[in-house]
Amino acid sequence: MNAPERARQSYSLRHQGKLVALTRGEFLIGRDTACHFVIQDDLASRTHARIVVNDRGALLEDLGSANGVFLNEARLRKPTFLQAGDRILVGTCQLAVFPNNGDIHTRIISDTLPAQRSSSVPPASGVRVAAAQRAGGPRSETIKADAFQLFGRLADQLMARGDAQGAARLLTGHVAKVIRGAQKSVPVGDELLDVAGRYCLKLAAATKEGVWVDRMVEMHAATRRPLSTDLSRELTFVLRHASDFNRRQLVEYQAEMRKLGADLGGVDSSELAERCRLIAEIALP
């Protein structure tokens, strides 16, 4: 779209089921309650991004955020003019760009995106909403499996383009959040544990850095759960090509899983023991 066409087109931003017209001016996106779009997500910076609307169009800019802004599944490297159909990712919250029909300002629509822990509100009411969310309800340190999967797909694309380090930077914070939650005894679902573990092993293979094996083991050890059969197979493959992982941590984990198999009173204990044996054979120098 050229500049004159952009100038004639106006847009709305869909966030949490609400469609908000992007009128002339500046719209801030971030955790700070003064932002126009308040994102209740630890992966979002206080002032994460902004959209500036002027005669030239609607310009999206990353305000130096820690985890980046993604536009249509690619990391935003420079200010970029938005177009209808664009998808903006801030933390684990996805916002979508729609063309204005000329007769709307704000209206509620059916939202097919996964539920997000965030609100799209004006600054004045944003303070009350954010404070209420912080004051009540169970605290969760982990993200949902579908949110992790969303970032995982972005990481897959980066790895396919040969940018394994970019994929590692993208997922580092998300993996750390799962581990932190597990260590604090916050419930970590089986699906999230498996998805996070799988991407740790993908990154270990792509970057050839054993620290990703360590992180996968750490999150499973913290939850006292054995690796799934598929993860065990993937791990044995990765270990044959890795050298700088924490062997002692892995051996201690598999020993704990052997004990867990005995404690289970025979329920899947033989299969678990075999998995542990295969891993131990490779882990031990």
CSV table of C-alpha atoms in Angstrom, one decimal:
chain,number,residue,atom,x,y,z
A,1,MET,CA,0.0,0.0,0.0
A,2,ASN,CA,1.4,3.4,-1.0
A,3,ALA,CA,1.4,6.5,1.2
A,4,PRO,CA,-1.7,8.2,-0.3
A,5,GLU,CA,-3.7,5.0,0.1
A,6,ARG,CA,-2.5,4.6,3.7
A,7,ALA,CA,-3.5,8.1,4.5
A,8,ARG,CA,-7.1,7.5,3.2
A,9,GLN,CA,-7.4,4.2,5.2
A,10,SER,CA,-8.3,4.2,8.9
A,11,TYR,CA,-8.0,1.3,11.3
A,12,SER,CA,-9.3,-0.3,14.5
A,13,LEU,CA,-7.4,-2.5,16.8
A,14,ARG,CA,-9.0,-5.7,18.2
A,15,HIS,CA,-8.0,-6.6,21.7
A,16,GLN,CA,-9.8,-8.9,24.1
A,17,GLY,CA,-13.0,-8.9,22.1
A,18,LYS,CA,-13.1,-5.2,21.8
A,19,LEU,CA,-12.6,-3.2,18.6
A,20,VAL,CA,-11.1,0.3,19.2
A,21,ALA,CA,-10.8,2.9,16.4
A,22,LEU,CA,-7.3,4.2,16.0
A,23,THR,CA,-8.0,8.0,15.7
A,24,ARG,CA,-5.3,10.6,15.2
A,25,GLY,CA,-2.8,10.6,18.0
A,26,GLU,CA,-0.7,8.2,20.0
A,27,PHE,CA,-1.7,4.9,21.5
A,28,LEU,CA,0.6,3.2,24.1
A,29,ILE,CA,0.6,-0.5,24.7
A,30,GLY,CA,2.2,-2.1,27.8
A,31,ARG,CA,1.8,-3.1,31.5
A,32,ASP,CA,1.7,0.5,32.8
A,33,THR,CA,-1.9,1.4,33.7
A,34,ALA,CA,-1.4,4.7,31.9
A,35,CYS,CA,-1.3,2.9,28.6
A,36,HIS,CA,-4.3,2.9,26.3
A,37,PHE,CA,-4.0,-0.9,25.9
A,38,VAL,CA,-3.0,-2.4,29.3
A,39,ILE,CA,-1.3,-5.8,29.0
A,40,GLN,CA,-1.4,-7.8,32.2
A,41,ASP,CA,1.6,-10.0,31.3
A,42,ASP,CA,5.0,-10.3,32.8
A,43,LEU,CA,6.5,-10.6,29.4
A,44,ALA,CA,5.3,-7.1,28.4
A,45,SER,CA,7.3,-4.0,29.4
A,46,ARG,CA,5.7,-1.1,31.2
A,47,THR,CA,5.6,0.9,28.0
A,48,HIS,CA,6.2,-1.8,25.4
A,49,ALA,CA,5.0,-0.3,22.1
A,50,ARG,CA,3.1,2.5,20.6
A,51,ILE,CA,1.0,3.3,17.5
A,52,VAL,CA,1.2,6.8,16.1
A,53,VAL,CA,-1.7,7.8,13.8
A,54,ASN,CA,-1.2,10.8,11.6
A,55,ASP,CA,-1.7,11.9,8.0
A,56,ARG,CA,0.7,9.2,6.7
A,57,GLY,CA,-1.1,6.3,8.4
A,58,ALA,CA,-0.8,4.2,11.6
A,59,LEU,CA,2.8,3.6,12.6
A,60,LEU,CA,3.8,0.8,15.0
A,61,GLU,CA,7.0,1.2,17.0
A,62,ASP,CA,8.8,-0.9,19.6
A,63,LEU,CA,9.7,1.3,22.5
A,64,GLY,CA,12.8,-0.7,23.4
A,65,SER,CA,10.9,-3.6,25.0
A,66,ALA,CA,12.8,-6.5,26.6
A,67,ASN,CA,10.9,-9.2,24.7
A,68,GLY,CA,10.2,-7.4,21.4
A,69,VAL,CA,7.1,-6.7,19.3
A,70,PHE,CA,6.1,-9.2,16.6
A,71,LEU,CA,4.2,-8.2,13.5
A,72,ASN,CA,2.8,-11.0,11.5
A,73,GLU,CA,5.1,-13.5,13.3
A,74,ALA,CA,8.2,-11.5,12.5
A,75,ARG,CA,10.1,-9.4,15.1
A,76,LEU,CA,9.6,-5.7,14.5
A,77,ARG,CA,13.0,-4.2,13.7
A,78,LYS,CA,12.0,-0.7,12.8
A,79,PRO,CA,8.8,1.5,12.9
A,80,THR,CA,6.3,0.0,10.4
A,81,PHE,CA,3.0,1.3,9.0
A,82,LEU,CA,0.1,-1.0,9.8
A,83,GLN,CA,-2.3,-2.5,7.2
A,84,ALA,CA,-5.6,-4.3,7.6
A,85,GLY,CA,-5.1,-7.9,8.6
A,86,ASP,CA,-1.9,-7.3,10.5
A,87,ARG,CA,-1.4,-9.2,13.8
A,88,ILE,CA,0.6,-7.6,16.6
A,89,LEU,CA,2.1,-9.8,19.4
A,90,VAL,CA,3.0,-8.2,22.7
A,91,GLY,CA,4.0,-10.7,25.4
A,92,THR,CA,1.4,-13.4,25.0
A,93,CYS,CA,-1.3,-11.0,23.9
A,94,GLN,CA,-2.3,-10.8,20.2
A,95,LEU,CA,-3.9,-7.7,18.8
A,96,ALA,CA,-5.4,-7.6,15.3
A,97,VAL,CA,-5.8,-4.7,12.8
A,98,PHE,CA,-9.1,-4.1,11.1
A,99,PRO,CA,-10.2,-1.5,8.5
A,100,ASN,CA,-12.6,1.0,9.8
A,101,ASN,CA,-16.1,1.1,8.3
A,102,GLY,CA,-16.4,4.8,9.0
A,103,ASP,CA,-19.3,4.4,11.4
A,104,ILE,CA,-17.7,2.8,14.5
A,105,HIS,CA,-15.7,4.1,17.4
A,106,THR,CA,-15.7,1.1,19.8
A,107,ARG,CA,-17.9,-2.0,19.6
A,108,ILE,CA,-17.8,-5.5,21.0
A,109,ILE,CA,-17.3,-8.3,18.6
A,110,SER,CA,-16.9,-12.1,18.8
A,111,ASP,CA,-13.3,-12.9,19.5
A,112,THR,CA,-11.9,-16.2,18.3
A,113,LEU,CA,-8.5,-15.7,19.9
A,114,PRO,CA,-7.5,-17.6,23.1
A,115,ALA,CA,-8.4,-15.7,26.3
A,116,GLN,CA,-5.6,-13.3,27.4
A,117,ARG,CA,-4.9,-11.9,30.8
A,118,SER,CA,-5.2,-8.3,29.7
A,119,SER,CA,-7.6,-5.5,29.2
A,120,SER,CA,-8.1,-2.8,26.6
A,121,VAL,CA,-9.3,0.2,28.5
A,122,PRO,CA,-8.8,4.0,28.7
A,123,PRO,CA,-6.1,5.1,31.1
A,124,ALA,CA,-8.5,6.3,33.9
A,125,SER,CA,-10.4,3.1,34.3
A,126,GLY,CA,-7.2,1.0,33.5
A,127,VAL,CA,-5.9,1.9,37.0
A,128,ARG,CA,-8.9,0.3,38.7
A,129,VAL,CA,-9.0,-2.8,36.5
A,130,ALA,CA,-5.3,-3.5,36.9
A,131,ALA,CA,-5.4,-3.0,40.7
A,132,ALA,CA,-8.4,-5.3,41.0
A,133,GLN,CA,-6.6,-8.0,38.9
A,134,ARG,CA,-3.5,-7.7,41.1
A,135,ALA,CA,-5.5,-7.8,44.4
A,136,GLY,CA,-7.7,-10.9,43.7
A,137,GLY,CA,-7.6,-14.3,42.1
A,138,PRO,CA,-5.0,-17.1,42.1
A,139,ARG,CA,-1.5,-16.1,41.0
A,140,SER,CA,-0.1,-18.0,38.1
A,141,GLU,CA,3.6,-18.0,37.2
A,142,THR,CA,3.2,-20.1,34.1
A,143,ILE,CA,1.7,-19.3,30.7
A,144,LYS,CA,-0.8,-21.5,29.0
A,145,ALA,CA,0.3,-24.2,26.6
A,146,ASP,CA,-1.4,-22.6,23.7
A,147,ALA,CA,0.4,-19.3,24.4
A,148,PHE,CA,3.7,-21.1,24.6
A,149,GLN,CA,2.9,-22.9,21.3
A,150,LEU,CA,2.3,-19.5,19.7
A,151,PHE,CA,5.8,-18.4,20.6
A,152,GLY,CA,7.1,-21.8,19.6
A,153,ARG,CA,5.7,-21.4,16.1
A,154,LEU,CA,7.6,-18.1,15.8
A,155,ALA,CA,10.7,-19.9,17.0
A,156,ASP,CA,10.2,-22.6,14.4
A,157,GLN,CA,10.2,-20.0,11.7
A,158,LEU,CA,13.3,-18.3,13.0
A,159,MET,CA,15.1,-21.7,13.2
A,160,ALA,CA,13.9,-22.5,9.6
A,161,ARG,CA,15.6,-19.3,8.5
A,162,GLY,CA,18.8,-20.3,10.2
A,163,ASP,CA,18.4,-17.9,13.2
A,164,ALA,CA,18.7,-20.3,16.0
A,165,GLN,CA,20.0,-17.6,18.4
A,166,GLY,CA,17.0,-15.5,17.6
A,167,ALA,CA,14.7,-18.4,18.5
A,168,ALA,CA,16.6,-18.9,21.7
A,169,ARG,CA,16.2,-15.3,22.7
A,170,LEU,CA,12.5,-15.5,21.9
A,171,LEU,CA,11.9,-18.5,24.1
A,172,THR,CA,14.4,-17.8,27.0
A,173,GLY,CA,11.9,-15.8,29.0
A,174,HIS,CA,9.0,-18.2,28.5
A,175,VAL,CA,11.0,-21.2,29.5
A,176,ALA,CA,12.3,-19.4,32.6
A,177,LYS,CA,8.7,-18.5,33.5
A,178,VAL,CA,7.7,-22.2,33.4
A,179,ILE,CA,10.7,-23.2,35.5
A,180,ARG,CA,10.1,-20.4,38.0
A,181,GLY,CA,6.5,-21.4,38.4
A,182,ALA,CA,7.4,-25.1,38.9
A,183,GLN,CA,9.9,-24.2,41.5
A,184,LYS,CA,7.3,-22.2,43.4
A,185,SER,CA,4.9,-25.1,43.3
A,186,VAL,CA,2.5,-23.3,41.0
A,187,PRO,CA,0.6,-25.9,38.9
A,188,VAL,CA,2.2,-26.6,35.6
A,189,GLY,CA,0.0,-28.6,33.2
A,190,ASP,CA,1.2,-31.8,31.5
A,191,GLU,CA,0.6,-30.2,28.1
A,192,LEU,CA,2.6,-27.1,28.9
A,193,LEU,CA,5.4,-29.2,30.4
A,194,ASP,CA,5.6,-31.3,27.3
A,195,VAL,CA,5.5,-28.4,24.9
A,196,ALA,CA,8.1,-26.4,26.8
A,197,GLY,CA,10.4,-29.5,27.1
A,198,ARG,CA,10.1,-30.2,23.3
A,199,TYR,CA,11.1,-26.7,22.4
A,200,CYS,CA,14.1,-26.9,24.8
A,201,LEU,CA,15.3,-29.9,23.0
A,202,LYS,CA,14.7,-28.3,19.6
A,203,LEU,CA,16.8,-25.4,20.7
A,204,ALA,CA,19.5,-27.7,22.1
A,205,ALA,CA,19.8,-29.3,18.7
A,206,ALA,CA,19.6,-26.1,16.8
A,207,THR,CA,22.1,-24.1,18.9
A,208,LYS,CA,24.2,-27.0,20.1
A,209,GLU,CA,24.0,-25.5,23.5
A,210,GLY,CA,23.6,-28.0,26.4
A,211,VAL,CA,22.0,-25.4,28.6
A,212,TRP,CA,18.7,-26.1,26.9
A,213,VAL,CA,18.9,-29.8,28.0
A,214,ASP,CA,19.6,-28.5,31.5
A,215,ARG,CA,16.5,-26.3,31.4
A,216,MET,CA,14.3,-29.1,30.2
A,217,VAL,CA,15.6,-31.4,33.0
A,218,GLU,CA,15.2,-28.6,35.5
A,219,MET,CA,11.5,-28.0,34.8
A,220,HIS,CA,10.7,-31.7,35.0
A,221,ALA,CA,12.7,-32.2,38.1
A,222,ALA,CA,10.9,-29.3,39.8
A,223,THR,CA,7.5,-30.9,39.0
A,224,ARG,CA,8.7,-34.4,39.9
A,225,ARG,CA,7.3,-35.8,36.7
A,226,PRO,CA,9.0,-38.2,34.2
A,227,LEU,CA,9.6,-37.3,30.6
A,228,SER,CA,7.0,-38.4,28.2
A,229,THR,CA,8.0,-41.3,25.9
A,230,ASP,CA,8.4,-38.9,22.9
A,231,LEU,CA,10.6,-36.5,25.0
A,232,SER,CA,12.7,-39.4,26.2
A,233,ARG,CA,13.4,-40.5,22.6
A,234,GLU,CA,14.2,-36.9,21.5
A,235,LEU,CA,16.5,-36.5,24.5
A,236,THR,CA,18.5,-39.6,23.8
A,237,PHE,CA,19.1,-38.3,20.2
A,238,VAL,CA,20.1,-34.8,21.4
A,239,LEU,CA,22.4,-36.2,24.1
A,240,ARG,CA,24.4,-38.1,21.5
A,241,HIS,CA,25.3,-34.8,19.9
A,242,ALA,CA,25.7,-32.6,23.0
A,243,SER,CA,28.6,-32.3,25.4
A,244,ASP,CA,28.2,-29.3,27.6
A,245,PHE,CA,25.0,-30.2,29.4
A,246,ASN,CA,24.9,-30.8,33.2
A,247,ARG,CA,25.5,-34.5,33.4
A,248,ARG,CA,25.2,-34.6,37.2
A,249,GLN,CA,21.8,-32.9,37.1
A,250,LEU,CA,20.5,-35.3,34.5
A,251,VAL,CA,21.8,-38.4,36.3
A,252,GLU,CA,20.3,-37.2,39.6
A,253,TYR,CA,17.0,-36.6,37.9
A,254,GLN,CA,16.8,-40.0,36.3
A,255,ALA,CA,17.7,-41.6,39.6
A,256,GLU,CA,14.8,-39.7,41.2
A,257,MET,CA,12.5,-41.0,38.4
A,258,ARG,CA,13.6,-44.5,39.1
A,259,LYS,CA,12.6,-44.1,42.7
A,260,LEU,CA,9.3,-42.6,41.5
A,261,GLY,CA,8.7,-45.7,39.3
A,262,ALA,CA,9.2,-47.9,42.4
A,263,ASP,CA,6.8,-45.7,44.4
A,264,LEU,CA,4.2,-46.1,41.7
A,265,GLY,CA,3.9,-49.7,42.7
A,266,GLY,CA,4.4,-51.1,39.2
A,267,VAL,CA,2.2,-48.7,37.3
A,268,ASP,CA,4.3,-48.1,34.1
A,269,SER,CA,7.4,-48.6,36.2
A,270,SER,CA,9.1,-51.0,33.8
A,271,GLU,CA,8.7,-48.5,30.9
A,272,LEU,CA,9.9,-45.6,33.1
A,273,ALA,CA,12.9,-47.6,34.2
A,274,GLU,CA,13.8,-48.4,30.6
A,275,ARG,CA,13.7,-44.7,29.7
A,276,CYS,CA,15.9,-43.8,32.7
A,277,ARG,CA,18.4,-46.6,31.7
A,278,LEU,CA,18.7,-45.3,28.2
A,279,ILE,CA,19.2,-41.8,29.3
A,280,ALA,CA,21.7,-42.7,32.0
A,281,GLU,CA,23.8,-44.7,29.5
A,282,ILE,CA,24.3,-41.7,27.4
A,283,ALA,CA,24.6,-39.2,30.2
A,284,LEU,CA,27.3,-41.0,32.1
A,285,PRO,CA,30.7,-40.4,30.6
